[in-house]
Short mmCIF file of C-alpha atoms in Angstrom, two decimals:
data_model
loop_
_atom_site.label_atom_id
_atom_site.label_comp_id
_atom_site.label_asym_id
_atom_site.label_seq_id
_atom_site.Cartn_x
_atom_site.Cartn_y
_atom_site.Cartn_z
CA UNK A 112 -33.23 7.86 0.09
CA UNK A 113 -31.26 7.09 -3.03
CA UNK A 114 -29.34 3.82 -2.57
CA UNK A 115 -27.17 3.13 -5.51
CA UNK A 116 -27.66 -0.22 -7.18
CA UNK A 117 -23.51 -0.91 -6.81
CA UNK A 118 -24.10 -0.63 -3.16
CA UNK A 119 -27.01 -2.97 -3.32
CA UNK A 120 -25.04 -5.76 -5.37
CA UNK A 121 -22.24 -5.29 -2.69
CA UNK A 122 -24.30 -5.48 0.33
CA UNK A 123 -26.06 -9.00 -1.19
CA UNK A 124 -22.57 -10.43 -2.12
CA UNK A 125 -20.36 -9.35 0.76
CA UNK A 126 -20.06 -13.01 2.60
CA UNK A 127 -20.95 -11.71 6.16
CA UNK A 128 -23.95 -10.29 5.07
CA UNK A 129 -24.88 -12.80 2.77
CA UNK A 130 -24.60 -15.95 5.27
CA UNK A 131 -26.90 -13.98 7.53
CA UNK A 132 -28.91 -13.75 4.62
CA UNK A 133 -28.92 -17.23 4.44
CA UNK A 134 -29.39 -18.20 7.96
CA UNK A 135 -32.25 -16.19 8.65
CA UNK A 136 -33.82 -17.32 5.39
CA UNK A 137 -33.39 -20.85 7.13
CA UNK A 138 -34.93 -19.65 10.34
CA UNK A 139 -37.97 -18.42 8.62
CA UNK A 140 -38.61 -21.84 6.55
CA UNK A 141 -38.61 -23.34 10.12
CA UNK A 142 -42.18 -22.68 10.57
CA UNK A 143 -43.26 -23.57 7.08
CA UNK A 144 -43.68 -26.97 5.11
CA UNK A 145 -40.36 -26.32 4.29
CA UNK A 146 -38.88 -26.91 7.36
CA UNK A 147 -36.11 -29.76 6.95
CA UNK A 148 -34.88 -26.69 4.14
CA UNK A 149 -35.01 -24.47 6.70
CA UNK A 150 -32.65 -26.48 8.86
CA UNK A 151 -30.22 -26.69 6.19
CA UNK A 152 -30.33 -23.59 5.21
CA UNK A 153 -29.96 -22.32 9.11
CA UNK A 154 -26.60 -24.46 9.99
CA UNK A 155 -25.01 -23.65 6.94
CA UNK A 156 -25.23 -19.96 7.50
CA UNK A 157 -23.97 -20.46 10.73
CA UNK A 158 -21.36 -23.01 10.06
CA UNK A 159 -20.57 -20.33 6.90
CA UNK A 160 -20.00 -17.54 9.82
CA UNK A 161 -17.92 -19.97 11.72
CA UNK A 162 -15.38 -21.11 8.84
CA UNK A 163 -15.47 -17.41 7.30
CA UNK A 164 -14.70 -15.66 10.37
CA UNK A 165 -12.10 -18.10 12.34
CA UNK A 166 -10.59 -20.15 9.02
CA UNK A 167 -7.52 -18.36 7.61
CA UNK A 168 -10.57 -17.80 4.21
CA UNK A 169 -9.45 -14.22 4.57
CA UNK A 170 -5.83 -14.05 4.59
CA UNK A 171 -6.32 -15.87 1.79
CA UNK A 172 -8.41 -13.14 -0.34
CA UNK A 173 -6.39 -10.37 0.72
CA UNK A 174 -2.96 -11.81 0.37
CA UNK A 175 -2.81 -11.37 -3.63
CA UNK A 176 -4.62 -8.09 -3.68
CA UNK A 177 -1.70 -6.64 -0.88
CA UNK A 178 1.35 -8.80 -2.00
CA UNK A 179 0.59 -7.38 -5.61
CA UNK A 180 2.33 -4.21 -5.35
CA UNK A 181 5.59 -4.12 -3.08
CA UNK A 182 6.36 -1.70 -0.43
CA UNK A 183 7.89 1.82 -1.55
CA UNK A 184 11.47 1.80 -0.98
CA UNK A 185 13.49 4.99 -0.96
CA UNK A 186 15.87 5.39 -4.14
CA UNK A 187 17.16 8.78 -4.00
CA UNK A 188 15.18 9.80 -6.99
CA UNK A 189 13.42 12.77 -6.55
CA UNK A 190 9.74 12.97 -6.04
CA UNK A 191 7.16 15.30 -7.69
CA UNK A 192 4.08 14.65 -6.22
CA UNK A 193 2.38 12.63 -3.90
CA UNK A 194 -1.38 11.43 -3.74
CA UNK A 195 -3.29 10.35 -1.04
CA UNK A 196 -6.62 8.40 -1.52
CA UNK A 197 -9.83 8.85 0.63
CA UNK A 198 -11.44 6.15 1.78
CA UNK A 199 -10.03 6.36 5.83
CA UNK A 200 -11.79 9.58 7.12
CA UNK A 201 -14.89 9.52 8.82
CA UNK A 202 -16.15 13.15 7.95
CA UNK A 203 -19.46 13.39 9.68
CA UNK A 204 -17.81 12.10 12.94
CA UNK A 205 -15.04 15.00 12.57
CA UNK A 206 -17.32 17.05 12.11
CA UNK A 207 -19.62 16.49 15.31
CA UNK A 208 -17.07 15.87 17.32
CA UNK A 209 -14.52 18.46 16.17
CA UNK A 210 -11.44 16.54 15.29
CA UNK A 211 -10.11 14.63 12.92
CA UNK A 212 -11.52 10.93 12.93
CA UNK A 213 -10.48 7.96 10.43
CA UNK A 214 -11.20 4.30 10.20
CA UNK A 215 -9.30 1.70 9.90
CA UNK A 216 -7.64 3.09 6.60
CA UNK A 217 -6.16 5.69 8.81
CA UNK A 218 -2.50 5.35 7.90
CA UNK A 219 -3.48 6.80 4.56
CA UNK A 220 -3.12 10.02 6.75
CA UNK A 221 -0.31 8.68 8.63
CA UNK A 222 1.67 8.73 5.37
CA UNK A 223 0.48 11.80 3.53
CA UNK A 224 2.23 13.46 7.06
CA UNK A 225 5.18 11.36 7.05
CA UNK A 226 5.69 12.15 3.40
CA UNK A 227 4.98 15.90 3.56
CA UNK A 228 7.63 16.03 5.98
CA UNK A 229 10.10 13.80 4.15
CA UNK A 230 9.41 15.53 0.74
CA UNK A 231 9.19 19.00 1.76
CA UNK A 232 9.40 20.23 -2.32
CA UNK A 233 6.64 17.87 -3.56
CA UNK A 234 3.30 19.00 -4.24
CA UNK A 235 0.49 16.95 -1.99
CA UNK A 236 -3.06 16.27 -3.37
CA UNK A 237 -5.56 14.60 -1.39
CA UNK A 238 -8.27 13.36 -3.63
CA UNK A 239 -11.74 12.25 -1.91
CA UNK A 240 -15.04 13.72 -1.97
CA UNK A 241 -18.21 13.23 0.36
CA UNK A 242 -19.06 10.06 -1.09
CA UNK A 243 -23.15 10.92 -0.57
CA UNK A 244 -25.93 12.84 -2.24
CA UNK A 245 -26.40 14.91 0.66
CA UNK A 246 -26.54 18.56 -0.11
CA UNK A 247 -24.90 19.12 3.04
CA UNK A 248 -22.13 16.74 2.87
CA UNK A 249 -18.47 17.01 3.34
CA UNK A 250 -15.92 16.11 1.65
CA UNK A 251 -13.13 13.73 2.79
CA UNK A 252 -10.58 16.64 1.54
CA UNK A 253 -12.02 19.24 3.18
CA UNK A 254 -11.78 17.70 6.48
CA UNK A 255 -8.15 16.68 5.45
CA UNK A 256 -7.52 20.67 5.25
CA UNK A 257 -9.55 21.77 8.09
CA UNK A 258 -6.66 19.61 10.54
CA UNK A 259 -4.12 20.18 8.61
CA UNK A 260 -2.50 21.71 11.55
CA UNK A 261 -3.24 18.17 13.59
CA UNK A 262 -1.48 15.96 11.07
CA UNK A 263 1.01 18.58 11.10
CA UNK A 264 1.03 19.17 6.97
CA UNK A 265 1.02 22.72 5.27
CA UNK A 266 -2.22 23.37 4.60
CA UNK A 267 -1.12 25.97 2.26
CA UNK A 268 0.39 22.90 0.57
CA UNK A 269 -2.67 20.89 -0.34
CA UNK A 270 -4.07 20.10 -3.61
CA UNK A 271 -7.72 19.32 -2.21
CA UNK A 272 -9.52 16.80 -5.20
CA UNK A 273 -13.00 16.92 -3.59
CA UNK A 274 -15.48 16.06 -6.03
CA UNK A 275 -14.42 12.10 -6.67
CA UNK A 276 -17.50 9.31 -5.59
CA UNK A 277 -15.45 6.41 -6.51
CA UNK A 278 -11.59 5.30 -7.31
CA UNK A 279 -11.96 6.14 -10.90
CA UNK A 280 -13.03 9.10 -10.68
CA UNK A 281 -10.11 9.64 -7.84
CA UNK A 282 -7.94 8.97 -10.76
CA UNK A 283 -9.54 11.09 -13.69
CA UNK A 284 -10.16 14.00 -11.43
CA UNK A 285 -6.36 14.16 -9.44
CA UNK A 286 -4.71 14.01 -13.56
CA UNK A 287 -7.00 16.84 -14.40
CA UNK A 288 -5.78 19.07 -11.45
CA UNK A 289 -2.03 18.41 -11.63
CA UNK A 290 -1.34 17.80 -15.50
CA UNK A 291 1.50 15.07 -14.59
CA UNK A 292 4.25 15.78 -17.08
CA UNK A 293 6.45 12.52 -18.77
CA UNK A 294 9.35 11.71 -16.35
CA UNK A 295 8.07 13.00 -13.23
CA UNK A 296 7.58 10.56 -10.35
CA UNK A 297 4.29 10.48 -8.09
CA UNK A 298 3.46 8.31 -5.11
CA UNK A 299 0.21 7.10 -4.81
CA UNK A 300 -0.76 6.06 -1.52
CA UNK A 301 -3.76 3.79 -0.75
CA UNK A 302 -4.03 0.97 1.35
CA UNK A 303 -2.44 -2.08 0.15
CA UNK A 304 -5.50 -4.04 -0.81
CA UNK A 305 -6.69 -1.31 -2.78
CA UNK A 306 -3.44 -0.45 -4.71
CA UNK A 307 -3.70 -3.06 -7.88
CA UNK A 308 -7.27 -1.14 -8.65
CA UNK A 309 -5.99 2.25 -7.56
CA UNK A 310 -3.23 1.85 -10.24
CA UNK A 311 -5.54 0.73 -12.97
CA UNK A 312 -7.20 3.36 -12.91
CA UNK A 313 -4.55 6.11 -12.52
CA UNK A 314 -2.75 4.12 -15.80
CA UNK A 315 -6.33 4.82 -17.56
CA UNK A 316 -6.58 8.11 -16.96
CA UNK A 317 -2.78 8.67 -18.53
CA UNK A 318 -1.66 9.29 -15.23
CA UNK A 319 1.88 7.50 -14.10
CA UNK A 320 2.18 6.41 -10.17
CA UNK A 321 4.52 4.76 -7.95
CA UNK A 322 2.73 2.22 -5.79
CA UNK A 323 2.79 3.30 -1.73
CA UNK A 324 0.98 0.73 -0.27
CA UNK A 325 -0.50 1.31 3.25
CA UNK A 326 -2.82 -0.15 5.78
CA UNK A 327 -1.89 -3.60 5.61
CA UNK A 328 -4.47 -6.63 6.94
CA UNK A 329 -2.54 -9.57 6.75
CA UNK A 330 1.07 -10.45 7.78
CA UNK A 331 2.10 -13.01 4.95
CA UNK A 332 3.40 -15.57 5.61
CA UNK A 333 2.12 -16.24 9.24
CA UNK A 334 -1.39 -15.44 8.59
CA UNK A 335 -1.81 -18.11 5.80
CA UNK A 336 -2.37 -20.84 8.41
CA UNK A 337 -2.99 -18.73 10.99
CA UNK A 338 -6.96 -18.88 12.78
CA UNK A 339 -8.34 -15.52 14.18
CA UNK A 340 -9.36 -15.13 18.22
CA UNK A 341 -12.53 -12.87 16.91
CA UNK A 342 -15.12 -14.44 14.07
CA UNK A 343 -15.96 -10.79 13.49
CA UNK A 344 -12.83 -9.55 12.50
CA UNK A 345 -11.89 -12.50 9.63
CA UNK A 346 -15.39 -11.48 8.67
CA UNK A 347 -14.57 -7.92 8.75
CA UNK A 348 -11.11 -8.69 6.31
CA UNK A 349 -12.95 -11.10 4.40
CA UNK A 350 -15.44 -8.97 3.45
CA UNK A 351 -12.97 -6.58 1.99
CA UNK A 352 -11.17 -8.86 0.27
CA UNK A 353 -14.25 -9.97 -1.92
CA UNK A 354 -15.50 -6.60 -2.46
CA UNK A 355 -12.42 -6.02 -3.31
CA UNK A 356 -11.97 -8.34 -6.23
CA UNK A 357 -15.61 -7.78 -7.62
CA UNK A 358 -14.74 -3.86 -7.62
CA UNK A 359 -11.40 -5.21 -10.00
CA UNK A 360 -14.08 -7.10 -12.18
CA UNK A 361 -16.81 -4.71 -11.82
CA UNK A 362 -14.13 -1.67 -12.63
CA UNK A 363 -12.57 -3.87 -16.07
CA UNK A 364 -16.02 -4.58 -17.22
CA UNK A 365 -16.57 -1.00 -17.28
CA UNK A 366 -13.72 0.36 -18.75
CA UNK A 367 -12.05 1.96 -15.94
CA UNK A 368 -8.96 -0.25 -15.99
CA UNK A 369 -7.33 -1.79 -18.73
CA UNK A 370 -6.42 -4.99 -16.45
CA UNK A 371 -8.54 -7.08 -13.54
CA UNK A 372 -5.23 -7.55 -11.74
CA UNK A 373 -2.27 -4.47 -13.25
CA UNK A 374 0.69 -5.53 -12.95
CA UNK A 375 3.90 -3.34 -11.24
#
């Protein structure tokens, strides 16, 4: 099975997986010379879980990343298009089961409905493709289309993007399709943590957007000092959070955005 080495780098550095790493890397030097290591190595990967899961560590990470970009507020000014990122449905699940399922990105569809509906003249594009190698995949867009009639969004209005792997090529692919023209306003919705490296990208790829940040994680300010009843969920929005940030390093070093961090 092909297992891209971005993946790999991701899996090793997300903190969950990597104080697990850790701790079990501990348990095994338990019943070597190297046992005293071994206990060290144990209670720090558990202490690790502890502080990453209950502290407010995550809040933390995601608060720049979701406070970067304010929320959209209406100005009268008229709207051309709108774009919706993938990332929030689950397309073999929809597919077995027969209805739409998301994730926890799901108000990515929440808005492309409301918006539809409060923006009946703009054109909509979805942009998100299968994401695997499978010949038999499908895409994020297509599902989007096939229950159309269960968000309750003209499918005869979609602009379906389906061939995108990754945010960049989200970007380069969507300005390819519509040809944005100087002066005309787009939304670009994508949840909130997301939207500084979402932006990038579009501004790379010559393509002007208006921030619509969704799918918010933390409530600033309360969360900043705030401890969480589950370790698995701070784990969960920490783990985002520093993904996050080395997909905004990983994505300058590359090319695809100008800036780690773009600006409004």
């Amino acid at each position: 099975m092909f297992f891209p080495l971005s993946k790999l780098i991701f899996f090793v550095l997300t903190p969950s997986n990597f104080l697990i790493l850790l701790g079990l890397l501990g348990c095994l030097l338990l019943f070597t010379e190297a046992g005293r290591a071994g206990r060290l190595l144990a209670s720090a990967g558990l202490l690790g879980l502890l502080v990453a899961g209950l502290s407010p560590l995550s809040a933390w990470t995601l608060m720049p990343l979701e406070n970067r970009f304010p929320a959209f507020a209406e100005d009268g000014a008229p709207v051309t298009g709108i774009i919706v990122l993938g990332g929030a449905v689950e397309a073999d699940t929809s597919i077995g089961r027969d209805q739409i399922t998301v994730n926890d990105a799901g108000e990515r569809e929440i808005a492309l409905a409301d918006l539809a509906r409060r923006y009946p003249q703009a054109r909509l594009v979805f942009s998100g493709g299968a994401g695997s190698t499978r010949e038999d995949a499908v895409s994020e867009a297509e599902i989007v289309s096939r229950f159309a009639d269960t968000l309750g969004v003209p499918r005869d209005r979609l602009i379906l993007e389906q061939q995108s792997r990754n945010t960049h090529e989200n970007a380069v692919f969507s300005a390819r399709m519509t040809q944005p023209k100087p002066g005309e306003r787009w939304l670009l919705v994508t949840s909130a943590w997301h939207m500084p490296r979402a932006v990038g990208c579009f501004r790379k790829a010559g393509f002007t957007v208006t921030a619509y940040p969704v799918d918010y994680r933390t409530n600033w300010p309360r969360d900043a000092y705030r401890f969480a009843s589950f370790a698995s969920d701070g784990l969960s929005e920490l783990d985002i959070g520093v993904k996050e940030w080395i997909g905004m390093i990983a994505y300058k070093l590359a090319g695809y955005t100008d800036e780690v961090m773009p600006r409004p």
